[in-house]
Coordinates of C-alpha atoms in Angstrom, one line a residue:
X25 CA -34.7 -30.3 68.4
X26 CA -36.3 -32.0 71.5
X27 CA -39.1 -33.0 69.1
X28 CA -37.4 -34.5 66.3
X29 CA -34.9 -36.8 68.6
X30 CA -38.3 -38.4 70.2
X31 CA -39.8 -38.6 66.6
X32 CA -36.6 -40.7 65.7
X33 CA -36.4 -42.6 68.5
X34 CA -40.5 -43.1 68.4
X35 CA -39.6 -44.7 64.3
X36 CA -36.5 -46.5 65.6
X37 CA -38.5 -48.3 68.1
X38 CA -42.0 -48.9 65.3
X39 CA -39.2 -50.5 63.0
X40 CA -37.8 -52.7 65.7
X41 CA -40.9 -54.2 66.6
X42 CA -42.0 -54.5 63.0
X43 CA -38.5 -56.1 62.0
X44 CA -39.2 -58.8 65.6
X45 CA -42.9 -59.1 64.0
X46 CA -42.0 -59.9 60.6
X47 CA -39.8 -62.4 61.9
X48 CA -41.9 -64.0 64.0
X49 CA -44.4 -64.4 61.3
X50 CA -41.7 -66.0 59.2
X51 CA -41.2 -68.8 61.9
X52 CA -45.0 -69.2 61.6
X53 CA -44.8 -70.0 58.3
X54 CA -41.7 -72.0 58.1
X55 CA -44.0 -74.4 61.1
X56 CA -46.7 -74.4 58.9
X57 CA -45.2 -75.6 55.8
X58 CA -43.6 -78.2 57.7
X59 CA -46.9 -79.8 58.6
X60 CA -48.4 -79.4 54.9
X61 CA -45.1 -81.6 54.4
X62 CA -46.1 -84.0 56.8
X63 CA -49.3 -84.3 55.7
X64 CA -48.3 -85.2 52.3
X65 CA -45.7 -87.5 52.9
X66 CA -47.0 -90.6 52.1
X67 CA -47.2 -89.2 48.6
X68 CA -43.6 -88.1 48.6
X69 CA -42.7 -91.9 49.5
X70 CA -44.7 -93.2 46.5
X71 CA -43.0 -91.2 44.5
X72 CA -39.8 -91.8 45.8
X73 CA -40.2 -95.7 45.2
X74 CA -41.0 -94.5 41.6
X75 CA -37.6 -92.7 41.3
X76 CA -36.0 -95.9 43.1
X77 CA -36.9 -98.2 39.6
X78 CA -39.4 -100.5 40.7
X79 CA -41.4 -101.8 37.6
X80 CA -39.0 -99.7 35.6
X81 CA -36.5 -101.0 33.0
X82 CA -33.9 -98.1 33.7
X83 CA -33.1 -97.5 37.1
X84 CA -32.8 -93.8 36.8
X85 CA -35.9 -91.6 35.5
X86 CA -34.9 -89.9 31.9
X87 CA -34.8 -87.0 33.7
X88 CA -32.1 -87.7 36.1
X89 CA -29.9 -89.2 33.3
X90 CA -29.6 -86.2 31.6
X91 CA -29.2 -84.0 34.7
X92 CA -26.5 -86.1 36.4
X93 CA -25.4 -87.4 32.8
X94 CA -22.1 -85.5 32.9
X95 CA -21.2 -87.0 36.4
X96 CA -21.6 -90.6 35.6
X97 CA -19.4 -90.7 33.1
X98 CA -16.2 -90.4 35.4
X99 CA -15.1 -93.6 35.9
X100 CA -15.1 -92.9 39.4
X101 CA -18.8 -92.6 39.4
X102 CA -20.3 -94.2 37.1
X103 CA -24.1 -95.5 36.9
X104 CA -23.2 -97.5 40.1
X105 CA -22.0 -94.5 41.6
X106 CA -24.7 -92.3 41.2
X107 CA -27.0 -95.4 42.6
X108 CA -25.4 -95.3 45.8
X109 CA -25.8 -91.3 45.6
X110 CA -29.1 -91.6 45.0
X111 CA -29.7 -93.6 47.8
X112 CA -27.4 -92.2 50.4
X113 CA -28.6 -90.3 53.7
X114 CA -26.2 -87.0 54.5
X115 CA -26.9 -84.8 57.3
X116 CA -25.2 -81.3 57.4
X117 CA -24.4 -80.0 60.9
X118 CA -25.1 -76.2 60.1
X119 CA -26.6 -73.9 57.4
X120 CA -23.9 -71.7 57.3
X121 CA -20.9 -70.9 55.2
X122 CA -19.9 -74.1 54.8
X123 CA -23.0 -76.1 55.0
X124 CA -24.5 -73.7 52.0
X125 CA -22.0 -74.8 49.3
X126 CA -22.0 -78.2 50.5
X127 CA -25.6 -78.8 50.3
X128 CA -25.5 -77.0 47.1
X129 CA -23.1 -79.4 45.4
X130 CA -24.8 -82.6 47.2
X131 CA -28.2 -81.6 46.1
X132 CA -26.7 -81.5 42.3
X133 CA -25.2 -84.5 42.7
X134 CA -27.8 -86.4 43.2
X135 CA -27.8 -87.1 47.2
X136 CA -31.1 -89.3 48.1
X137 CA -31.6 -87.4 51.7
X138 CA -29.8 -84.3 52.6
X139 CA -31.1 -83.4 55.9
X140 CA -29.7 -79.8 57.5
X141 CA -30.0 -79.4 61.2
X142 CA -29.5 -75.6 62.3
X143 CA -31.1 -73.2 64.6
X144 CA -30.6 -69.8 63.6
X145 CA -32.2 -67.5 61.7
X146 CA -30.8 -65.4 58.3
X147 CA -29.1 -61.7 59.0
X148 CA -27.8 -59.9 56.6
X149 CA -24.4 -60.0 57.8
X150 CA -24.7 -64.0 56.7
X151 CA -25.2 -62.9 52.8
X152 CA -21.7 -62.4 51.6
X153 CA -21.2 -65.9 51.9
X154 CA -23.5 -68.3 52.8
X155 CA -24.6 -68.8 49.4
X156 CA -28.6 -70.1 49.3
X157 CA -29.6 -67.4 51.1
X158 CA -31.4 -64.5 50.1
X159 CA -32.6 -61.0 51.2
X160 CA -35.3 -62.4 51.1
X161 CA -35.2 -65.0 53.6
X162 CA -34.0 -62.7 56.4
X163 CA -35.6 -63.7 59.6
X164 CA -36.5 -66.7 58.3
X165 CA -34.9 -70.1 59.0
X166 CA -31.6 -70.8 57.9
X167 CA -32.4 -74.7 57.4
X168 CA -36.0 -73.6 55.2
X169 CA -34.0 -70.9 53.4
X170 CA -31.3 -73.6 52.3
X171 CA -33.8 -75.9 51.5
X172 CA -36.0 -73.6 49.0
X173 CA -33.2 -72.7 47.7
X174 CA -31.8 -76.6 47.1
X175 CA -35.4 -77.6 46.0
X176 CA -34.7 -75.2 43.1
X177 CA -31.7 -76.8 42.1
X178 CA -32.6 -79.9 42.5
X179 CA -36.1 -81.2 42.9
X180 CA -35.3 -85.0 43.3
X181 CA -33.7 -85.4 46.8
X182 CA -35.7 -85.4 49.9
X183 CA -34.8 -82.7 52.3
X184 CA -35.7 -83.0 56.1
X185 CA -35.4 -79.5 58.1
X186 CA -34.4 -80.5 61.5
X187 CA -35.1 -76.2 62.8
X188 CA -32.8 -76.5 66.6
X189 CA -28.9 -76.4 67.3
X190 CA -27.7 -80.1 67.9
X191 CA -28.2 -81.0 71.5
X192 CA -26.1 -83.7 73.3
X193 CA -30.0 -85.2 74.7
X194 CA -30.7 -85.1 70.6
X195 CA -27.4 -86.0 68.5
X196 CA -28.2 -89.9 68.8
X197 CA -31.8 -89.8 67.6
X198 CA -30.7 -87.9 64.6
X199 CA -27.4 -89.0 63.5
X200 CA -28.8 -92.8 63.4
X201 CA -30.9 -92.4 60.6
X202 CA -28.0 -90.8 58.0
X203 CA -25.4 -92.8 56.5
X204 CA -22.9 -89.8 56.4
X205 CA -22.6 -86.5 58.7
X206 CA -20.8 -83.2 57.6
X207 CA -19.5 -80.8 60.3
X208 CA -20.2 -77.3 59.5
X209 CA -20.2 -76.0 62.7
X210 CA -18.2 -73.4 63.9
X211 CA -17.2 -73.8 67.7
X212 CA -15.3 -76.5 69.3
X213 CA -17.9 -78.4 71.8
X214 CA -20.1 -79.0 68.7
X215 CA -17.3 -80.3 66.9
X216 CA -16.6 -82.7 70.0
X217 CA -20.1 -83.9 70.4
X218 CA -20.8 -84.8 66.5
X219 CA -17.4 -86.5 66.5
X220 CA -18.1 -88.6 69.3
X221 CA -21.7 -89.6 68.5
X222 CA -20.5 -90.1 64.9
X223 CA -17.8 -92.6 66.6
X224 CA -20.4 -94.2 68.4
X225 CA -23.1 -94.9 65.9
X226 CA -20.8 -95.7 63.7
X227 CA -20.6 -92.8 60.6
X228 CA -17.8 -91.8 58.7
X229 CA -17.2 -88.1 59.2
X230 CA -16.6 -85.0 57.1
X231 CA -15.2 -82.2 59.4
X232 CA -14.2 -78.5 58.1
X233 CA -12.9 -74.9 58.9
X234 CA -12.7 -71.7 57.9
X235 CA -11.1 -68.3 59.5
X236 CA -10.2 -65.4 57.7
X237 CA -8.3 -66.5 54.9
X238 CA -7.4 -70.0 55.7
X239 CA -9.3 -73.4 56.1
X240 CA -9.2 -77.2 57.1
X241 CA -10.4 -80.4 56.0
X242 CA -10.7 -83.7 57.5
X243 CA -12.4 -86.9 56.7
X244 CA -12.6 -88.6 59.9
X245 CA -13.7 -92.0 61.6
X246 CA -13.4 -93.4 57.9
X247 CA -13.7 -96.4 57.6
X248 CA -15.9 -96.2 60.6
X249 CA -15.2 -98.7 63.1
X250 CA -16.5 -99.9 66.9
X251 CA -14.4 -98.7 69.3
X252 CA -11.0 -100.1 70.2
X253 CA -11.1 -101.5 66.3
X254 CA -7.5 -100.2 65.4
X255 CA -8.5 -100.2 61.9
X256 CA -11.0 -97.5 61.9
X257 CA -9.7 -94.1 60.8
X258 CA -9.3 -91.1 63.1
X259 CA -12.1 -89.4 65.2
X260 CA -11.6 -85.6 65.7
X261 CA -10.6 -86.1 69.3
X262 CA -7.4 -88.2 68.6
X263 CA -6.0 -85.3 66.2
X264 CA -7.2 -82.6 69.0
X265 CA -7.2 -84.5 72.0
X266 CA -7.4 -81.3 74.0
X267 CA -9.4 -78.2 73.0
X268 CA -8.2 -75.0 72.8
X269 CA -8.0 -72.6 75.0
X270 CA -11.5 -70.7 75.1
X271 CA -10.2 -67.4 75.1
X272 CA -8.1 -68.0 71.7
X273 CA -11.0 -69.4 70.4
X274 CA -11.8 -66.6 67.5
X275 CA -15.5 -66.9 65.8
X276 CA -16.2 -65.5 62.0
X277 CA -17.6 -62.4 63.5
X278 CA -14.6 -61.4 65.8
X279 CA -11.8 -62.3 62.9
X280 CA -13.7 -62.3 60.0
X281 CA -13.7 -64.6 57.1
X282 CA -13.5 -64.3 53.2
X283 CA -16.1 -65.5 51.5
X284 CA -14.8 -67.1 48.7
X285 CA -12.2 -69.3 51.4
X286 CA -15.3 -70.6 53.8
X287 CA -17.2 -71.3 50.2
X288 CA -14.1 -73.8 48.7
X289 CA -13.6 -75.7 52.6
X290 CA -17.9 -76.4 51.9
X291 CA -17.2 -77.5 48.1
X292 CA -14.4 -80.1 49.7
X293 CA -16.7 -81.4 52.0
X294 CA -18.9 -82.5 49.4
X295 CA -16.1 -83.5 46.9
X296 CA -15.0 -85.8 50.0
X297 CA -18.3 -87.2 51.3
X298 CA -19.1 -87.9 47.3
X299 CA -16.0 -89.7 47.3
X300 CA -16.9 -91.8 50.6
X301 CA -20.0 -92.4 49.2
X302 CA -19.1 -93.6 45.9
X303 CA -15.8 -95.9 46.7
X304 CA -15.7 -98.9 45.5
X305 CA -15.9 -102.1 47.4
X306 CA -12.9 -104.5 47.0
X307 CA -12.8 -108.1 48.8
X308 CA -15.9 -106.6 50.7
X309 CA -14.3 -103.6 51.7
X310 CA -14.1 -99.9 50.0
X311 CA -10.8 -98.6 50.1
X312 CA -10.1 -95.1 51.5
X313 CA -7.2 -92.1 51.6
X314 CA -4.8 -92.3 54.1
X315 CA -6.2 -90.0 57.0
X316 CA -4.9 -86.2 56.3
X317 CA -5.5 -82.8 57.4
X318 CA -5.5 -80.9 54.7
X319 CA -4.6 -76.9 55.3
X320 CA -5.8 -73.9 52.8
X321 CA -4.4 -70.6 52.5
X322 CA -5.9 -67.8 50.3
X323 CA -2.8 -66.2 50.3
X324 CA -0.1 -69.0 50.5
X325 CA 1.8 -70.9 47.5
X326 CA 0.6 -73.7 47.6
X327 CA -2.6 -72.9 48.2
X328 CA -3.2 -76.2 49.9
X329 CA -1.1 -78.4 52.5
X330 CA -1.6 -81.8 53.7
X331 CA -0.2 -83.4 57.0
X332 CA -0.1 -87.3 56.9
X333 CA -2.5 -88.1 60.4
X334 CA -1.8 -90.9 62.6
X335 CA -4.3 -93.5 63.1
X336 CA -6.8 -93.7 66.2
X337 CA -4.7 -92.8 69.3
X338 CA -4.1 -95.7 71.6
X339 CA -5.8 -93.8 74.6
X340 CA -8.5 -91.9 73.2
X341 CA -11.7 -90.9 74.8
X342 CA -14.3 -92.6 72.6
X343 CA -12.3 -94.7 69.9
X344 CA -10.1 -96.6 71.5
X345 CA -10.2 -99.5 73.7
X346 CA -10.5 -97.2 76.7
X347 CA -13.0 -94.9 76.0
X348 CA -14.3 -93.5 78.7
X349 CA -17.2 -91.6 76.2
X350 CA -20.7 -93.5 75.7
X351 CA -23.8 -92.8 74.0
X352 CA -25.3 -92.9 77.4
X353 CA -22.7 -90.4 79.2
X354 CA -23.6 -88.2 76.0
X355 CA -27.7 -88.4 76.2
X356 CA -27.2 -88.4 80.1
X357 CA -25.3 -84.7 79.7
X358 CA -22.7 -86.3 82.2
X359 CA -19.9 -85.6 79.4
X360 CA -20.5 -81.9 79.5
X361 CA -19.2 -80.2 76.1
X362 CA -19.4 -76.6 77.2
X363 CA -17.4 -77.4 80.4
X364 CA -14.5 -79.5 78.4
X365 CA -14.0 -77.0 76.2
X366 CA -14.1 -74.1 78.7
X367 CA -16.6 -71.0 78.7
X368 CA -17.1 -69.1 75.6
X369 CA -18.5 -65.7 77.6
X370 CA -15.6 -63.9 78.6
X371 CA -16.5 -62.7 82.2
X372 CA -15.9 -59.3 83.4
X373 CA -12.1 -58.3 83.9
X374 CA -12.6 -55.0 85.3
X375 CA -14.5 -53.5 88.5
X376 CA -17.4 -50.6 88.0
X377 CA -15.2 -48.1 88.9
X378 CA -12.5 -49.2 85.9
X379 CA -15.7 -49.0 83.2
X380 CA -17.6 -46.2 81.3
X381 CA -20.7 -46.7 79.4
X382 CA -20.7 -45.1 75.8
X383 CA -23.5 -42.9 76.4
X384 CA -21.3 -41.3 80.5
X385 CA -18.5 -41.1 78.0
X386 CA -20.1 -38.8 75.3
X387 CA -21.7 -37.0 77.8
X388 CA -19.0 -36.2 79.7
X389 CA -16.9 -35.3 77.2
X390 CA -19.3 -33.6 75.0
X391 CA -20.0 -31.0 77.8
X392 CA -16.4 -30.4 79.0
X393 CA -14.5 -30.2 75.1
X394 CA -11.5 -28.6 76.9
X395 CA -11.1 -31.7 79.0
X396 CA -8.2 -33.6 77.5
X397 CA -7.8 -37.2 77.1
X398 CA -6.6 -40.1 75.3
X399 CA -8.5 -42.8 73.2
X400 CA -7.1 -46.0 72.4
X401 CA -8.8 -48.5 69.6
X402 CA -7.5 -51.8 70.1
X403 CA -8.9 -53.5 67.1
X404 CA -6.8 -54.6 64.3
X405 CA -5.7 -51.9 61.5
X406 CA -8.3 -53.4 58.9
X407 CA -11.2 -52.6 61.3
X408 CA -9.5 -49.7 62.6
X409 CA -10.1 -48.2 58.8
X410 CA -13.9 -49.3 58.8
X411 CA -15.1 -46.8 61.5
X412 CA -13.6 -45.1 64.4
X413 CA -14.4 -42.6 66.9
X414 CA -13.0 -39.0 66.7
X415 CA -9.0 -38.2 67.3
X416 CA -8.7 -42.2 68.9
X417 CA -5.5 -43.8 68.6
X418 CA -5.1 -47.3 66.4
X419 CA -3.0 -50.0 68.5
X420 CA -4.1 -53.4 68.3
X421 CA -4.0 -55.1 71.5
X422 CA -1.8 -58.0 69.9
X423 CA 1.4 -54.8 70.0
X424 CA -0.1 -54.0 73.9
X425 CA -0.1 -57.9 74.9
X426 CA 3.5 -58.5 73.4
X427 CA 4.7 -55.8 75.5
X428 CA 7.2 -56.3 78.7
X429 CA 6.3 -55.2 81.8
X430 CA 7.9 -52.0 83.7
X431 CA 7.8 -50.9 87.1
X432 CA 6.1 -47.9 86.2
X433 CA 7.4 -44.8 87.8
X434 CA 10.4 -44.8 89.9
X435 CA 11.3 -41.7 92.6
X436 CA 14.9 -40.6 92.6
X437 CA 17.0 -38.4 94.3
X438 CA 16.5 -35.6 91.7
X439 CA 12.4 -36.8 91.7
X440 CA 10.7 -38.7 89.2
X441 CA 12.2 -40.3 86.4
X442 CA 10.6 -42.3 83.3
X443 CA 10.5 -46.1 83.6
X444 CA 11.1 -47.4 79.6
X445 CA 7.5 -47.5 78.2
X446 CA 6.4 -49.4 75.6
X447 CA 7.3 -48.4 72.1
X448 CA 3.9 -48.6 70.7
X449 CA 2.7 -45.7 73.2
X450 CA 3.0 -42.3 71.9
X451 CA 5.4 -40.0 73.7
X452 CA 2.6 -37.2 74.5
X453 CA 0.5 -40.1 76.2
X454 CA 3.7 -41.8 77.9
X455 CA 4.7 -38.4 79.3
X456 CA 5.4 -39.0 83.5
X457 CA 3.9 -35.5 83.6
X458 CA 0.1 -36.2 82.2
X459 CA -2.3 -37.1 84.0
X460 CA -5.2 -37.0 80.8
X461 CA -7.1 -40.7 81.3
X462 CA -6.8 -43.8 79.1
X463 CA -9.9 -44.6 77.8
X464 CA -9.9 -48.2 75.8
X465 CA -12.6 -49.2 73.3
X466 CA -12.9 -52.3 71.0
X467 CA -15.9 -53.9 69.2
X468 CA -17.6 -55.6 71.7
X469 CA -15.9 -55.0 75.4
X470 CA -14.1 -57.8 75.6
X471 CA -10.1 -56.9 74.5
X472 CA -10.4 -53.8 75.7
X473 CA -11.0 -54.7 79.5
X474 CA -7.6 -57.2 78.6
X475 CA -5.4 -54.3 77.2
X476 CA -6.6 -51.8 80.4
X477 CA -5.4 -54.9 82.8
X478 CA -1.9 -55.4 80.7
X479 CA -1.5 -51.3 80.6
X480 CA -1.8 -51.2 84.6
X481 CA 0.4 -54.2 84.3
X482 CA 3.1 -52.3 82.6
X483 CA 2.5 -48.9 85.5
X484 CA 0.5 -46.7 83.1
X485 CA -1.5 -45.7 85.3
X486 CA 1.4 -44.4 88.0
X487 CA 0.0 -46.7 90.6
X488 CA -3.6 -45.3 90.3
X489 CA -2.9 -41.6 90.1
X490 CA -4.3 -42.0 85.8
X491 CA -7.4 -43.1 84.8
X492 CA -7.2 -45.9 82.9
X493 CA -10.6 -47.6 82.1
X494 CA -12.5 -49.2 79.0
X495 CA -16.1 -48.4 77.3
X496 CA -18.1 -50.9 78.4
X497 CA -19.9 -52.7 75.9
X498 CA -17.8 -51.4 73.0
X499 CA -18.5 -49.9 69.7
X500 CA -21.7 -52.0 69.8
X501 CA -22.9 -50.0 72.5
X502 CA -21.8 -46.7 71.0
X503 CA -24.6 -47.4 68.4
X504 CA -27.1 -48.6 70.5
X505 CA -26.5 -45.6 73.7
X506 CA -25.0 -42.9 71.1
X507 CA -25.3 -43.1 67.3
X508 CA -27.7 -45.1 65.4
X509 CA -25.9 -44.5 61.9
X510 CA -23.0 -46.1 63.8
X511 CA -21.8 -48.9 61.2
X512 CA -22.7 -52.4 61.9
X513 CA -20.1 -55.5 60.7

C-alpha cells in the first residue's frame, strides 16, 4: 500500500511540474510573438493607411462593406458611424468575463484599436464564461488568448496586448493613447484608479458588474470634462464616494457568477461605448443619456432597472473643483488604492490553539472512530450540495451571524440550566451535557474562523470547557493535505 501512495504522489508531483513547465513555455511564446509583431509593424501601419482610404475612391475596403454592411444601415450608425469606429482607440481593463464579450462585439463592429490590458493567465475554471478562451489556451495569457481569438473574428482592427495588471505608476502612460476605456475589472481599488485617471486624462468611461445572478452598468465621466467643469458627467467616485467595506466585498470565485449574466453586462458595455463613439455632434457638441445606473437581475421582472444619477458631486475627490486626486499623487503612489479601499486578505481571527489543519484532523479522527464530534459546513446550501465531508452539518454562516447572543450556561440553585440557544443548532449538539468539539470548515478558512468567534460569542463553548475550532485552510487544504480527487470549483 506503502508503494502505491508514493507511486501516486511521485505522478502527482511529475504532472505538477509538467503542468508549471508547459506554462512557462506558453509565456515564452506569447513574448516571442510579441517581438515578431514588433518587428513587423511598420508593415501593419502601411496597411493600415491603406484601410484608412488614402488614394482610394471608397473610404471603406469592399471587404469591410460587406462585413459591417448590416451595421451601417441603422441610422444611428451609418457610413459616418462606422468611420469614427473604425478610427476609434478602446482599451479594455481585463480579459475576463466581461472584457471577453465586449471585445468580441467591438472587434465585429469594426473598432480601429482595441487594446486589452490583463495579467493573468487562462484556468479552466475561467471557461464557462469568459467566452474567447479555449482549452487550449490554458496557461497561456489571457490578453494573447483574447486576441487570437478576436483576430479570427475580425482581422481588420489592430490589437495591442498590454500582458501586466494596471499599476497606479502605469495607468497614465496607457490610458493617454485610447479614446475610450472599459472597466472590466472586478475589485474596487481598480475600479477607483481607472476612474480617476480616466477623469484626469480626460476619457469617457464604461464601467460594469457582475455577481451571481445580477449586474451593473454605468457610463461615466461622459461627456468628459476637466475638473470642476460642472457639465461633465459623473466619475465612479461621486456615485460611490466611499468603498465598501473590504470584508463584504465578495469576488466571482467566493459567490459565484452565472455565465450567461457576466456575458450580457460585457455585450452592454460595448452597445454603450459604440454608442459614445458613434453620437452625433450637434452645435459642436454630441449629445449623451442622462447619467444612469442601470441594474440587472437574472431572476427579477424586469430584468433590468435604471436609477436616474446625479451629476458630479460638488465635493468629489478628483472631479470637482476640490479635488484633492492628481495624476501626480496617482504616479507618485501617494493616493494608495489598496489602503482606501481597505485590505482584501482577511487576517487570521483565531489563535493556533483554536485551529486544526485538515491532514491533524483526519488523522485524528481516522485512528480514534469512536471519538464523537460535531462538523459544521458553513457554506451556502448550493455548495453544501457540490461536495461535503462525511456526517458534517449544513448551516451557512449568514443563519450563525444573524444569531443573538446568550450568556451561555448559567448555574442555579438546582445546577446547570440551558441558556436559549440558537435555533439553527441541533438539539444533540446544543445539549449542556456534551462536551463532543465543534469543528468549523468552509472553502477557504476564512468564514469559518468568523462563525467559531460568533459561536463563542453566543457561550457554545461553556466558557472554554468545548472545543470549538476551525480547519485551517478549508476544503482547499483538505485536497491538497488529504484527498486529491477532492472537487475543485
Amino acid at each position: 500500500m506503502g508503494s502505491l501512495d508514493e507511486t501516486c504522489a511521485s505522478l502527482r508531483a511529475q504532472i505538477i511540474a509538467t503542468e508549471a513547465q508547459l506554462a512557462g513555455l506558453k509565456r515564452d511564446l506569447a513574448n516571442a510573438e510579441q517581438a515578431a509583431q514588433s518587428a513587423t509593424a511598420p508593415t501593419a501601419e502601411i496597411q493600415h493607411k491603406d484601410q484608412n482610404g488614402e488614394g482610394r475612391r471608397w473610404p471603406l475596403l469592399q471587404e469591410e462593406y460587406k462585413r459591417y454592411g448590416r451595421q451601417m444601415i441603422v441610422s444611428q450608425v451609418g457610413l459616418e458611424g462606422q468611420l469614427k469606429l473604425r478610427s476609434a482607440r478602446v482599451l479594455l481593463v481585463g480579459a475576463g468575463g466581461l472584457g471577453c464579450p465586449a471585445a468580441q462585439y467591438l472587434a465585429g463592429a469594426g473598432i480601429g484599436t482595441i487594446g486589452l490590458i490583463d495579467g493573468d493567465t487562462v484556468e479552466v475554471s475561467n471557461l464557462h464564461r469568459q467566452v474567447l478562451h479555449r482549452t487550449k489556451n490554458v496557461g497561456k495569457y489571457k490578453v494573447d488568448s483574447a486576441i487570437e481569438s478576436l483576430k479570427e473574428l475580425n482581422p481588420h482592427p489592430t490589437y495591442i496586448a498590454h500582458r501586466t495588471h494596471l499599476t497606479p505608476e502605469a495607468a497614465p502612460a496607457v490610458f493617454q493613447d485610447y479614446d475610450l476605456i472599459l472597466d472590466c475589472t472586478d475589485n474596487p481599488a481598480t475600479r477607483y484608479l481607472i476612474s480617476d485617471t480616466a477623469v484626469l486624462l480626460g476619457k469617457p468611461l464604461v464601467s460594469a458588474s457582475a455577481l451571481r445572478t445580477e449586474g451593473q452598468l454605468m457610463v461615466l465621466n461622459n461627456p468628459p470634462r476637466a475638473p470642476g467643469d460642472k457639465t461633465g458627467g459623473p466619475c465612479y467616485r461621486c456615485v460611490f464616494p466611499k468603498p465598501p467595506p473590504a470584508d463584504s466585498v465578495v469576488s466571482c470565485a467566493d459567490g459565484g457568477i452565472l455565465g450567461p449574466v457576466v456575458g450580457t453586462m460585457g455585450v452592454l458595455q460595448a452597445l454603450e461605448a459604440i454608442k459614445v463613439i458613434t453620437a452625433p455632434e450637434i452645435d459642436g457638441a454630441r449629445p449623451r443619456d442622462p447619467p444612469s445606473l442601470h441594474i440587472f437581475s437574472a431572476y427579477s421582472s424586469p430584468l433590468v432597472r435604471t436609477i436616474r444619477l446625479r451629476s458630479r458631486r460638488a465635493n468629489c475627490a478628483v472631479c470637482s473643483a476640490e479635488a484633492t486626486v492628481t495624476l501626480d499623487t496617482i504616479k507618485s503612489g501617494s493616493m494608495d488604492y489598496v489602503f482606501f479601499c481597505g485590505s482584501t486578505n482577511l487576517p487570521s481571527l483565531l489563535g493556533p490553539e483554536e485551529r486544526i489543519s485538515a491532514r491533524e484532523y483526519n488523522e485524528r479522527h481516522l485512528s480514534d472512530s469512536s471519538q464523537l464530534r460535531t462538523i459544521i459546513d458553513v457554506r451556502d446550501e448550493a455548495q453544501f450540495g457540490i461536495c461535503s465531508l462525511e456526517n458534517s452539518i449544513n448551516i451557512p454562516i449568514s443563519n450563525i451571524l444573524s444569531s443573538g447572543y446568550t450568556s451561555g450556561l448559567q448555574g442555579t440553585d438546582n445546577g446547570q440550566q440551558a441558556a436559549k440557544v440558537p435555533s439553527w443548532l441541533p438539539s444533540e449538539v446544543a445539549s449542556s451535557e456534551s462536551t463532543n468539539p465543534i469543528y468549523v470548515v468552509c472553502r477557504l478558512g476564512n468564514d469559518s474562523q468568523i462563525a467559531v468567534k460568533k459561536m463563542k460569542e453566543l457561550g457554545l463553548d461553556q466558557h472554554g470547557k468545548r472545543f470549538i475550532g476551525d480547519i485551517r485552510g478549508g476544503l482547499r487544504s483538505w485536497k491538497e493535505q488529504v484527498d486529491p480527487s477532492w472537487p475543485e470549483y
